[in-house]
Structure formats: structure tokens, C-alpha cells
Amino acid sequence: MAKTDHVPLPAVRRLSLYLRQLEVLHAGDHQTVSSKQLGAALGISDAQIRKDLAYFGQFGHPGIGYRVPELILRVRRILGTDKTSNVLLVGAGNLGRALFSFRGFSKKGFEIVAIFDNNPEKVGRVLDGPTKVTIQPTAEMDATVRDHAIRLGILAVPGPVAQAVADEMVSAGIRALLNFAPVTLQVGKEVAVSSVDLAVHLEQLSFQLGCVSG
Amino acid sequence: MAKTDHVPLPAVRRLSLYLRQLEVLHAGDHQTVSSKQLGAALGISDAQIRKDLAYFGQFGHPGIGYRVPELILRVRRILGTDKTSNVLLVGAGNLGRALFSFRGFSKKGFEIVAIFDNNPEKVGRVLDGPTKVTIQPTAEMDATVRDHAIRLGILAVPGPVAQAVADEMVSAGIRALLNFAPVTLQVGKEVAVSSVDLAVHLEQLSFQLGCVSG
């Protein structure tokens, strides 16, 4: 596959949605699907779907549409989720523990293999999720990242310490950060960051409520 | 304030980021800030900030910039978070419980006042978060939504049941949904939906990792 750093991120996000819907179809034993059918299920136009997929190659078959199992494999390969990725998690508070026990990650090929937290009451405790993982102090991060070839990290620590922890993660070798802390992280261009800002989501909805009721 | 249903959602999302940074400045006792300073802290251009704020009125003072406490109040009013909103949560699994104990919501004016789950082992249990809330069966949702004037709901149930639960919430009167289930919800135009799709975030990062290392 050609490396495709010119693809707009919204197209990549939609690729995830296509994959999810394809997996639903596959579970229902559907062998083929048209861009029209796929779009109807997702509220996305078929032209948009064809355009998004065209960034990555030729996928349809004339008179057939897309072959579901084939397109699943190819989209997974594009996203890099055709193989399992080791992931680390920093922050073993409520949110961190919920994320660890969330089965959706491992279903998608992401395995949380290490958990860090510097709270002395938490270090050494074993968390039981999809696997059992012992909470480590962040001083051990460098070695763990190296030993498990980890490049993806989840940050679930309070806002005031988030930047310092992110710096530690990057210096240990993490190159992609899923950030749950309510701060704008400053990282170098070699690091990809995706932020899940829960309060911002609620504020958006609150604003929209004002509009629909106004 | 003029109701502003023509404002693009990305501008509203940035408004949340401006508010957060303003709150940081306020906590640090800064009384004024320029769009340039605000932008530098967030990695957003000052022109973008001025454009976003211009949707809502005139906020700057010549020769001074923005007055921090004043802008905080006005942005909160725009977002509808100058007063507390009652919120309900459906799904008392790992994620639902973590969301309930997340203090970030109540800091932003969102109070989870009711929790629903139809698992008989969970109904009647009391969860201890920012407040104590007893888990109720969804059959009681209509009455609770009415009694507490709830319009905002958080959906933290497994994918396969999410659409049915969302339908119940909308029929009970919920008009804004924060969805954590990995599905594309179908709702009417009178309902705002914001989805937090954790696996999609990881897939995006995985794709970007492929680009930076490729």
C-alpha cells in the first residue's frame, strides 16, 4: 500500500465508520455491499464513500459493488489494525480503569499491555481487564516501551499533570497519544495526538440545545 | 443573545477550548488577554479566534484586549453553561460508572441526576460520585425526565442495544445525546447527537503512526 500522508483526517475517521458497518454486515453474512447501501446505513452520501476510498486504491467490482470480507481486510490494512498493536495507559484512576476494562479496544486490535501510575497506593496492584496487568511507576516507562515495542499511549491523568506526563511518554518513544486530559498538549510534529475532551462534547450539545429550543 | 443556529460546530468546539484556557488564565489571576496570547497557548491563529468570537458579538476592548472574567461569563452564556443542567446517564457498566465519578462534568455545570440500567443486579444500587444516585430501570425514565426537566443524556450501553435505548431517551424528552456506543445513531432532526467513538480515535492514531513511520 502507498503511504498516504496527504489523506485528510476526516476521511480516515469515516474509514473507521465504514469498517464498523462492514463488520456489522459481515456478522450478518452479507457478502457484497454497494456504496449506496453503505452510505444509507451511515447517513453519508455514496459519492463521499467512493471519494474517501479512492484515496487508497480501487476497491469496487463492476456489477457487484464491494466484496465485504475483502474490503474489511483492506481497510484494516490501511488503518494498521490488521495486526495487534501494543498500547500503554497512564493513569489508573476511574477513567483509566474503565478504559482498561473496555473490550472495544482489543476487538479492534489494540492491546493495553502496560499501565502506569505514580500513586504509591496503586503501584504494584494488578488490574483485571482483557488481560491482567500490574500497575508500574512511570520511571519504568522507558524499559517497558522498548521491551514491548509500544508506540501508542493513552493518557488518562488529571489536567494539571498531563503535559509533564505526555513529555515523559514521548521521551520514552510513544509516537501517538490518545489524550483524555482536558488540556491542549504541546508535542513535536513527530507525535500524533487525538484528544477526547468530554466536557467539550457536553458544551457543544448544550449550545445546540440552546439553538433547537431558542 | 441572538440565537445562532448558523454557527459552524467547529467554531463552537473552539469556543470550549477558549473558555478552558480563559479559566486557566483566571485561576492564574490574569485580568486581560489578547487574541494573540490566547491563540499561542492553544496553537490556534489569533485571526481564527477573532472570527469565531465575531459570530456572537463584540468582545474586545481597544488597547486592552479581552477582559478575562467578562469573556468567561459571556462564553458560558453562549454555551448555556452559565447555569447547571441536569443530565441523565444510561448504562451503569464500567464506562458509565467512570463517567459518573468524573468530576469534570459538574465543574462545567453538568449534573448527572439520574442513572438508568435494566440489569436487575444493578437496579436499586446507589452510586457515589459528585452526588449519590440510585440506579433506576429505564421504565422510570419518562417520569424522571419530566420531574428533573432533563434534556441532555449520556449513552454508555453496548452497541447492539444502543439504538433502542436512544429511542427510549428521545421519546422520554431527551434532546441532546452524548453517545459512547460504537454505532451511528438514527435520530430525528430535533435531537443533537455528539459521539465519542474510542476505537475510531485509536484507529486514526494507528493510521497516522503508519504515515510517520512509513
GROMACS .gro file of C-alpha atoms in nm:
model
  428
    1MET     CA    1   0.000   0.000   0.000
    2ALA     CA    2   0.122   0.350  -0.083
    3LYS     CA    3   0.184   0.561   0.228
    4THR     CA    4  -0.074   0.831   0.225
    5ASP     CA    5   0.010   1.126   0.445
    6HIS     CA    6  -0.193   1.358   0.221
    7VAL     CA    7  -0.525   1.198   0.320
    8PRO     CA    8  -0.748   1.437   0.520
    9LEU     CA    9  -0.817   1.309   0.873
   10PRO     CA   10  -1.197   1.332   0.836
   11ALA     CA   11  -1.166   1.077   0.555
   12VAL     CA   12  -0.970   0.847   0.789
   13ARG     CA   13  -1.237   0.891   1.056
   14ARG     CA   14  -1.504   0.792   0.804
   15LEU     CA   15  -1.294   0.491   0.704
   16SER     CA   16  -1.335   0.371   1.064
   17LEU     CA   17  -1.711   0.410   1.034
   18TYR     CA   18  -1.715   0.219   0.704
   19LEU     CA   19  -1.513  -0.058   0.865
   20ARG     CA   20  -1.753  -0.082   1.160
   21GLN     CA   21  -2.055  -0.102   0.929
   22LEU     CA   22  -1.878  -0.360   0.710
   23GLU     CA   23  -1.814  -0.571   1.021
   24VAL     CA   24  -2.186  -0.550   1.107
   25LEU     CA   25  -2.270  -0.664   0.752
   26HIS     CA   26  -2.014  -0.943   0.771
   27ALA     CA   27  -2.158  -1.064   1.101
   28GLY     CA   28  -2.497  -1.073   0.924
   29ASP     CA   29  -2.344  -1.285   0.647
   30HIS     CA   30  -2.367  -1.019   0.375
   31GLN     CA   31  -2.107  -1.090   0.108
   32THR     CA   32  -2.133  -0.771  -0.101
   33VAL     CA   33  -2.247  -0.413  -0.050
   34SER     CA   34  -2.281  -0.105  -0.273
   35SER     CA   35  -2.157   0.240  -0.175
   36LYS     CA   36  -2.523   0.343  -0.177
   37GLN     CA   37  -2.623   0.078   0.079
   38LEU     CA   38  -2.320   0.152   0.295
   39GLY     CA   39  -2.395   0.525   0.284
   40ALA     CA   40  -2.763   0.480   0.368
   41ALA     CA   41  -2.675   0.292   0.687
   42LEU     CA   42  -2.433   0.565   0.797
   43GLY     CA   43  -2.606   0.880   0.676
   44ILE     CA   44  -2.317   0.952   0.437
   45SER     CA   45  -2.353   1.004   0.060
   46ASP     CA   46  -2.232   0.726  -0.169
   47ALA     CA   47  -2.022   0.984  -0.359
   48GLN     CA   48  -1.838   1.066  -0.035
   49ILE     CA   49  -1.768   0.698   0.030
   50ARG     CA   50  -1.631   0.644  -0.320
   51LYS     CA   51  -1.417   0.956  -0.288
   52ASP     CA   52  -1.278   0.852   0.053
   53LEU     CA   53  -1.191   0.502  -0.067
   54ALA     CA   54  -1.033   0.638  -0.387
   55TYR     CA   55  -0.751   0.786  -0.176
   56PHE     CA   56  -0.634   0.431  -0.114
   57GLY     CA   57  -0.693   0.248  -0.439
   58GLN     CA   58  -0.956   0.062  -0.636
   59PHE     CA   59  -1.195  -0.145  -0.426
   60GLY     CA   60  -1.521  -0.196  -0.613
   61HIS     CA   61  -1.608  -0.468  -0.863
   62PRO     CA   62  -1.823  -0.370  -1.162
   63GLY     CA   63  -2.177  -0.504  -1.128
   64ILE     CA   64  -2.106  -0.640  -0.778
   65GLY     CA   65  -2.009  -0.347  -0.558
   66TYR     CA   66  -1.766  -0.412  -0.276
   67ARG     CA   67  -1.689  -0.760  -0.153
   68VAL     CA   68  -1.741  -0.727   0.223
   69PRO     CA   69  -1.466  -0.959   0.358
   70GLU     CA   70  -1.213  -0.821   0.108
   71LEU     CA   71  -1.292  -0.458   0.187
   72ILE     CA   72  -1.271  -0.529   0.564
   73LEU     CA   73  -0.922  -0.674   0.522
   74ARG     CA   74  -0.804  -0.388   0.304
   75VAL     CA   75  -0.942  -0.114   0.529
   76ARG     CA   76  -0.783  -0.281   0.833
   77ARG     CA   77  -0.453  -0.288   0.648
   78ILE     CA   78  -0.487   0.084   0.565
   79LEU     CA   79  -0.561   0.166   0.931
   80GLY     CA   80  -0.280  -0.059   1.052
   81THR     CA   81  -0.520  -0.268   1.259
   82ASP     CA   82  -0.472  -0.589   1.061
   83LYS     CA   83  -0.221  -0.680   1.331
   84THR     CA   84  -0.235  -0.626   1.709
   85SER     CA   85  -0.070  -0.311   1.847
   86ASN     CA   86   0.066  -0.289   2.200
   87VAL     CA   87  -0.066   0.013   2.387
   88LEU     CA   88   0.025   0.165   2.722
   89LEU     CA   89  -0.205   0.354   2.953
   90VAL     CA   90  -0.100   0.621   3.201
   91GLY     CA   91  -0.341   0.697   3.485
   92ALA     CA   92  -0.513   0.424   3.685
   93GLY     CA   93  -0.794   0.640   3.821
   94ASN     CA   94  -1.162   0.585   3.745
   95LEU     CA   95  -1.134   0.672   3.380
   96GLY     CA   96  -0.810   0.480   3.326
   97ARG     CA   97  -0.953   0.166   3.486
   98ALA     CA   98  -1.271   0.196   3.277
   99LEU     CA   99  -1.063   0.231   2.961
  100PHE     CA  100  -0.857  -0.073   3.056
  101SER     CA  101  -1.165  -0.288   3.103
  102PHE     CA  102  -1.323  -0.158   2.781
  103ARG     CA  103  -1.333  -0.460   2.545
  104GLY     CA  104  -1.378  -0.242   2.236
  105PHE     CA  105  -1.005  -0.172   2.213
  106SER     CA  106  -0.886  -0.531   2.194
  107LYS     CA  107  -1.164  -0.615   1.947
  108LYS     CA  108  -1.007  -0.352   1.723
  109GLY     CA  109  -0.653  -0.489   1.764
  110PHE     CA  110  -0.530  -0.261   2.044
  111GLU     CA  111  -0.392  -0.442   2.348
  112ILE     CA  112  -0.319  -0.245   2.666
  113VAL     CA  113  -0.006  -0.426   2.785
  114ALA     CA  114   0.119  -0.177   3.045
  115ILE     CA  115  -0.038   0.064   3.294
  116PHE     CA  116   0.148   0.341   3.474
  117ASP     CA  117   0.054   0.548   3.777
  118ASN     CA  118   0.284   0.709   4.032
  119ASN     CA  119   0.040   0.690   4.322
  120PRO     CA  120   0.225   0.462   4.571
  121GLU     CA  121  -0.106   0.306   4.675
  122LYS     CA  122  -0.165   0.194   4.319
  123VAL     CA  123   0.182   0.080   4.209
  124GLY     CA  124   0.205  -0.299   4.218
  125ARG     CA  125  -0.168  -0.358   4.210
  126VAL     CA  126  -0.293  -0.595   3.943
  127LEU     CA  127  -0.580  -0.481   3.723
  128ASP     CA  128  -0.800  -0.743   3.564
  129GLY     CA  129  -0.928  -0.649   3.219
  130PRO     CA  130  -0.898  -0.834   2.889
  131THR     CA  131  -0.564  -0.941   3.043
  132LYS     CA  132  -0.404  -0.896   3.387
  133VAL     CA  133  -0.168  -0.601   3.408
  134THR     CA  134   0.037  -0.476   3.705
  135ILE     CA  135   0.046  -0.100   3.766
  136GLN     CA  136   0.403   0.033   3.728
  137PRO     CA  137   0.566   0.364   3.824
  138THR     CA  138   0.643   0.591   3.526
  139ALA     CA  139   1.016   0.555   3.600
  140GLU     CA  140   0.987   0.212   3.434
  141MET     CA  141   0.826   0.352   3.119
  142ASP     CA  142   1.140   0.366   2.901
  143ALA     CA  143   1.223   0.000   2.952
  144THR     CA  144   0.864  -0.117   2.908
  145VAL     CA  145   0.814   0.081   2.587
  146ARG     CA  146   1.133  -0.070   2.448
  147ASP     CA  147   1.059  -0.427   2.559
  148HIS     CA  148   0.704  -0.431   2.420
  149ALA     CA  149   0.771  -0.211   2.113
  150ILE     CA  150   0.491   0.025   2.221
  151ARG     CA  151   0.426   0.334   2.008
  152LEU     CA  152   0.070   0.419   2.110
  153GLY     CA  153  -0.023   0.560   2.450
  154ILE     CA  154  -0.345   0.654   2.627
  155LEU     CA  155  -0.327   0.948   2.867
  156ALA     CA  156  -0.590   0.947   3.144
  157VAL     CA  157  -0.439   1.171   3.410
  158PRO     CA  158  -0.567   1.499   3.560
  159GLY     CA  159  -0.519   1.816   3.353
  160PRO     CA  160  -0.251   1.982   3.567
  161VAL     CA  161  -0.001   1.695   3.524
  162ALA     CA  162  -0.094   1.595   3.169
  163GLN     CA  163   0.174   1.791   2.981
  164ALA     CA  164   0.458   1.658   3.200
  165VAL     CA  165   0.332   1.300   3.163
  166ALA     CA  166   0.295   1.344   2.787
  167ASP     CA  167   0.656   1.465   2.771
  168GLU     CA  168   0.766   1.151   2.957
  169MET     CA  169   0.569   0.931   2.718
  170VAL     CA  170   0.718   1.097   2.410
  171SER     CA  171   1.067   1.076   2.552
  172ALA     CA  172   1.012   0.703   2.616
  173GLY     CA  173   0.927   0.656   2.247
  174ILE     CA  174   0.548   0.697   2.225
  175ARG     CA  175   0.454   0.844   1.885
  176ALA     CA  176   0.072   0.851   1.907
  177LEU     CA  177  -0.125   0.980   2.204
  178LEU     CA  178  -0.492   0.938   2.283
  179ASN     CA  179  -0.544   1.219   2.532
  180PHE     CA  180  -0.832   1.231   2.782
  181ALA     CA  181  -0.691   1.516   2.993
  182PRO     CA  182  -0.872   1.848   2.947
  183VAL     CA  183  -0.567   2.034   2.814
  184THR     CA  184  -0.416   2.116   2.475
  185LEU     CA  185  -0.095   1.914   2.466
  186GLN     CA  186   0.218   2.063   2.310
  187VAL     CA  187   0.414   1.791   2.131
  188GLY     CA  188   0.656   1.777   1.840
  189LYS     CA  189   0.549   1.713   1.482
  190GLU     CA  190   0.668   1.354   1.504
  191VAL     CA  191   0.386   1.274   1.752
  192ALA     CA  192   0.019   1.231   1.657
  193VAL     CA  193  -0.235   1.340   1.918
  194SER     CA  194  -0.608   1.272   1.928
  195SER     CA  195  -0.797   1.427   2.216
  196VAL     CA  196  -1.123   1.312   2.372
  197ASP     CA  197  -1.250   1.609   2.562
  198LEU     CA  198  -1.566   1.502   2.738
  199ALA     CA  199  -1.664   1.842   2.879
  200VAL     CA  200  -1.621   1.998   2.534
  201HIS     CA  201  -1.864   1.742   2.391
  202LEU     CA  202  -2.122   1.831   2.656
  203GLU     CA  203  -2.070   2.203   2.596
  204GLN     CA  204  -2.134   2.155   2.223
  205LEU     CA  205  -2.456   1.971   2.299
  206SER     CA  206  -2.558   2.237   2.547
  207PHE     CA  207  -2.504   2.502   2.278
  208GLN     CA  208  -2.711   2.301   2.028
  209LEU     CA  209  -2.990   2.261   2.286
  210GLY     CA  210  -3.000   2.641   2.312
  211CYS     CA  211  -3.044   2.659   1.935
  212VAL     CA  212  -3.317   2.398   1.898
  213SER     CA  213  -3.519   2.542   2.186
  214GLY     CA  214  -3.447   2.908   2.100
  215MET     CA  215  -2.803   3.688   2.299
  216ALA     CA  216  -2.918   3.621   1.944
  217LYS     CA  217  -2.980   3.253   1.881
  218THR     CA  218  -2.716   3.140   1.642
  219ASP     CA  219  -2.802   2.819   1.464
  220HIS     CA  220  -2.585   2.922   1.168
  221VAL     CA  221  -2.260   2.894   1.367
  222PRO     CA  222  -2.039   2.608   1.242
  223LEU     CA  223  -1.986   2.338   1.505
  224PRO     CA  224  -1.604   2.352   1.483
  225ALA     CA  225  -1.632   2.716   1.596
  226VAL     CA  226  -1.839   2.604   1.896
  227ARG     CA  227  -1.581   2.339   1.977
  228ARG     CA  228  -1.307   2.600   1.971
  229LEU     CA  229  -1.521   2.822   2.194
  230SER     CA  230  -1.495   2.545   2.455
  231LEU     CA  231  -1.116   2.547   2.420
  232TYR     CA  232  -1.105   2.927   2.456
  233LEU     CA  233  -1.319   2.901   2.768
  234ARG     CA  234  -1.090   2.639   2.921
  235GLN     CA  235  -0.781   2.850   2.855
  236LEU     CA  236  -0.954   3.160   2.991
  237GLU     CA  237  -1.034   2.967   3.310
  238VAL     CA  238  -0.667   2.873   3.340
  239LEU     CA  239  -0.571   3.240   3.298
  240HIS     CA  240  -0.834   3.346   3.551
  241ALA     CA  241  -0.705   3.094   3.805
  242GLY     CA  242  -0.361   3.249   3.750
  243ASP     CA  243  -0.508   3.594   3.821
  244HIS     CA  244  -0.469   3.729   3.468
  245GLN     CA  245  -0.722   4.007   3.410
  246THR     CA  246  -0.681   4.062   3.036
  247VAL     CA  247  -0.563   3.864   2.735
  248SER     CA  248  -0.513   3.937   2.364
  249SER     CA  249  -0.632   3.706   2.086
  250LYS     CA  250  -0.265   3.656   2.004
  251GLN     CA  251  -0.180   3.533   2.357
  252LEU     CA  252  -0.489   3.312   2.368
  253GLY     CA  253  -0.404   3.167   2.028
  254ALA     CA  254  -0.041   3.099   2.117
  255ALA     CA  255  -0.145   2.889   2.418
  256LEU     CA  256  -0.385   2.682   2.208
  257GLY     CA  257  -0.199   2.656   1.876
  258ILE     CA  258  -0.479   2.849   1.701
  259SER     CA  259  -0.427   3.169   1.498
  260ASP     CA  260  -0.546   3.498   1.651
  261ALA     CA  261  -0.743   3.565   1.331
  262GLN     CA  262  -0.937   3.242   1.385
  263ILE     CA  263  -1.018   3.339   1.744
  264ARG     CA  264  -1.145   3.682   1.642
  265LYS     CA  265  -1.353   3.526   1.363
  266ASP     CA  266  -1.505   3.264   1.597
  267LEU     CA  267  -1.596   3.520   1.861
  268ALA     CA  268  -1.740   3.758   1.599
  269TYR     CA  269  -2.028   3.511   1.542
  270PHE     CA  270  -2.153   3.606   1.886
  271GLY     CA  271  -2.087   3.979   1.917
  272GLN     CA  272  -1.822   4.229   2.013
  273PHE     CA  273  -1.593   4.118   2.298
  274GLY     CA  274  -1.262   4.301   2.276
  275HIS     CA  275  -1.172   4.639   2.425
  276PRO     CA  276  -0.944   4.867   2.216
  277GLY     CA  277  -0.596   4.883   2.365
  278ILE     CA  278  -0.683   4.625   2.632
  279GLY     CA  279  -0.780   4.305   2.455
  280TYR     CA  280  -1.033   4.078   2.623
  281ARG     CA  281  -1.123   4.116   2.989
  282VAL     CA  282  -1.084   3.758   3.116
  283PRO     CA  283  -1.368   3.739   3.373
  284GLU     CA  284  -1.609   3.914   3.135
  285LEU     CA  285  -1.526   3.686   2.842
  286ILE     CA  286  -1.561   3.376   3.062
  287LEU     CA  287  -1.912   3.481   3.163
  288ARG     CA  288  -2.016   3.563   2.809
  289VAL     CA  289  -1.880   3.241   2.660
  290ARG     CA  290  -2.054   3.039   2.932
  291ARG     CA  291  -2.378   3.218   2.849
  292ILE     CA  292  -2.332   3.136   2.479
  293LEU     CA  293  -2.269   2.769   2.559
  294GLY     CA  294  -2.559   2.759   2.803
  295THR     CA  295  -2.331   2.654   3.087
  296ASP     CA  296  -2.379   2.968   3.297
  297LYS     CA  297  -2.642   2.766   3.481
  298THR     CA  298  -2.640   2.400   3.590
  299SER     CA  299  -2.801   2.146   3.356
  300ASN     CA  300  -2.949   1.820   3.478
  301VAL     CA  301  -2.817   1.521   3.286
  302LEU     CA  302  -2.915   1.156   3.283
  303LEU     CA  303  -2.689   0.862   3.216
  304VAL     CA  304  -2.796   0.527   3.073
  305GLY     CA  305  -2.564   0.232   3.132
  306ALA     CA  306  -2.406   0.160   3.470
  307GLY     CA  307  -2.122  -0.059   3.341
  308ASN     CA  308  -1.754   0.024   3.372
  309LEU     CA  309  -1.769   0.321   3.140
  310GLY     CA  310  -2.095   0.457   3.280
  311ARG     CA  311  -1.964   0.441   3.637
  312ALA     CA  312  -1.639   0.611   3.536
  313LEU     CA  313  -1.834   0.888   3.364
  314PHE     CA  314  -2.049   0.932   3.672
  315SER     CA  315  -1.750   0.972   3.900
  316PHE     CA  316  -1.578   1.208   3.653
  317ARG     CA  317  -1.567   1.547   3.831
  318GLY     CA  318  -1.507   1.737   3.506
  319PHE     CA  319  -1.876   1.737   3.417
  320SER     CA  320  -2.004   1.907   3.732
  321LYS     CA  321  -1.720   2.161   3.716
  322LYS     CA  322  -1.862   2.257   3.377
  323GLY     CA  323  -2.219   2.284   3.505
  324PHE     CA  324  -2.345   1.938   3.410
  325GLU     CA  325  -2.500   1.738   3.695
  326ILE     CA  326  -2.579   1.369   3.646
  327VAL     CA  327  -2.901   1.344   3.849
  328ALA     CA  328  -3.029   1.007   3.727
  329ILE     CA  329  -2.875   0.676   3.616
  330PHE     CA  330  -3.059   0.401   3.433
  331ASP     CA  331  -2.972   0.037   3.375
  332ASN     CA  332  -3.207  -0.256   3.325
  333ASN     CA  333  -2.973  -0.517   3.473
  334PRO     CA  334  -3.172  -0.645   3.775
  335GLU     CA  335  -2.849  -0.684   3.973
  336LYS     CA  336  -2.780  -0.312   3.929
  337VAL     CA  337  -3.126  -0.158   3.975
  338GLY     CA  338  -3.160  -0.008   4.323
  339ARG     CA  339  -2.786   0.017   4.386
  340VAL     CA  340  -2.659   0.357   4.496
  341LEU     CA  341  -2.360   0.503   4.310
  342ASP     CA  342  -2.142   0.751   4.489
  343GLY     CA  343  -1.999   1.023   4.266
  344PRO     CA  344  -2.022   1.401   4.295
  345THR     CA  345  -2.365   1.313   4.443
  346LYS     CA  346  -2.534   0.985   4.539
  347VAL     CA  347  -2.765   0.848   4.271
  348THR     CA  348  -2.976   0.530   4.275
  349ILE     CA  349  -2.979   0.318   3.959
  350GLN     CA  350  -3.330   0.304   3.810
  351PRO     CA  351  -3.487   0.083   3.543
  352THR     CA  352  -3.550   0.260   3.210
  353ALA     CA  353  -3.925   0.214   3.260
  354GLU     CA  354  -3.899   0.507   3.503
  355MET     CA  355  -3.724   0.734   3.251
  356ASP     CA  356  -4.030   0.931   3.136
  357ALA     CA  357  -4.124   1.040   3.487
  358THR     CA  358  -3.766   1.121   3.588
  359VAL     CA  359  -3.701   1.329   3.276
  360ARG     CA  360  -4.019   1.526   3.344
  361ASP     CA  361  -3.956   1.573   3.718
  362HIS     CA  362  -3.598   1.692   3.675
  363ALA     CA  363  -3.650   1.880   3.345
  364ILE     CA  364  -3.367   1.678   3.187
  365ARG     CA  365  -3.288   1.742   2.820
  366LEU     CA  366  -2.933   1.605   2.798
  367GLY     CA  367  -2.849   1.236   2.814
  368ILE     CA  368  -2.531   1.029   2.814
  369LEU     CA  369  -2.550   0.689   2.645
  370ALA     CA  370  -2.298   0.433   2.771
  371VAL     CA  371  -2.453   0.100   2.673
  372PRO     CA  372  -2.322  -0.176   2.442
  373GLY     CA  373  -2.355  -0.119   2.067
  374PRO     CA  374  -2.625  -0.378   1.995
  375VAL     CA  375  -2.882  -0.214   2.229
  376ALA     CA  376  -2.779   0.150   2.176
  377GLN     CA  377  -3.036   0.245   1.911
  378ALA     CA  378  -3.329   0.106   2.112
  379VAL     CA  379  -3.211   0.286   2.427
  380ALA     CA  380  -3.159   0.610   2.232
  381ASP     CA  381  -3.517   0.582   2.102
  382GLU     CA  382  -3.642   0.546   2.462
  383MET     CA  383  -3.441   0.851   2.568
  384VAL     CA  384  -3.575   1.065   2.284
  385SER     CA  385  -3.929   0.953   2.349
  386ALA     CA  386  -3.884   1.048   2.717
  387GLY     CA  387  -3.788   1.402   2.610
  388ILE     CA  388  -3.408   1.395   2.577
  389ARG     CA  389  -3.299   1.640   2.305
  390ALA     CA  390  -2.919   1.611   2.320
  391LEU     CA  391  -2.727   1.282   2.333
  392LEU     CA  392  -2.364   1.220   2.419
  393ASN     CA  393  -2.315   0.875   2.267
  394PHE     CA  394  -2.035   0.638   2.370
  395ALA     CA  395  -2.177   0.331   2.195
  396PRO     CA  396  -1.988   0.229   1.879
  397VAL     CA  397  -2.284   0.280   1.646
  398THR     CA  398  -2.420   0.557   1.424
  399LEU     CA  399  -2.747   0.653   1.594
  400GLN     CA  400  -3.050   0.741   1.382
  401VAL     CA  401  -3.247   1.021   1.549
  402GLY     CA  402  -3.478   1.298   1.430
  403LYS     CA  403  -3.360   1.647   1.343
  404GLU     CA  404  -3.488   1.779   1.677
  405VAL     CA  405  -3.217   1.581   1.859
  406ALA     CA  406  -2.849   1.677   1.873
  407VAL     CA  407  -2.600   1.389   1.890
  408SER     CA  408  -2.231   1.401   1.970
  409SER     CA  409  -2.047   1.070   1.956
  410VAL     CA  410  -1.729   0.971   2.138
  411ASP     CA  411  -1.602   0.673   1.950
  412LEU     CA  412  -1.295   0.549   2.132
  413ALA     CA  413  -1.195   0.277   1.885
  414VAL     CA  414  -1.223   0.527   1.598
  415HIS     CA  415  -0.981   0.758   1.779
  416LEU     CA  416  -0.731   0.474   1.817
  417GLU     CA  417  -0.772   0.375   1.453
  418GLN     CA  418  -0.697   0.732   1.344
  419LEU     CA  419  -0.381   0.732   1.554
  420SER     CA  420  -0.283   0.392   1.420
  421PHE     CA  421  -0.322   0.528   1.065
  422GLN     CA  422  -0.110   0.833   1.149
  423LEU     CA  423   0.158   0.609   1.303
  424GLY     CA  424   0.174   0.425   0.972
  425CYS     CA  425   0.233   0.759   0.797
  426VAL     CA  426   0.503   0.893   1.028
  427SER     CA  427   0.693   0.566   1.026
  428GLY     CA  428   0.635   0.491   0.658
   0.00000   0.00000   0.00000
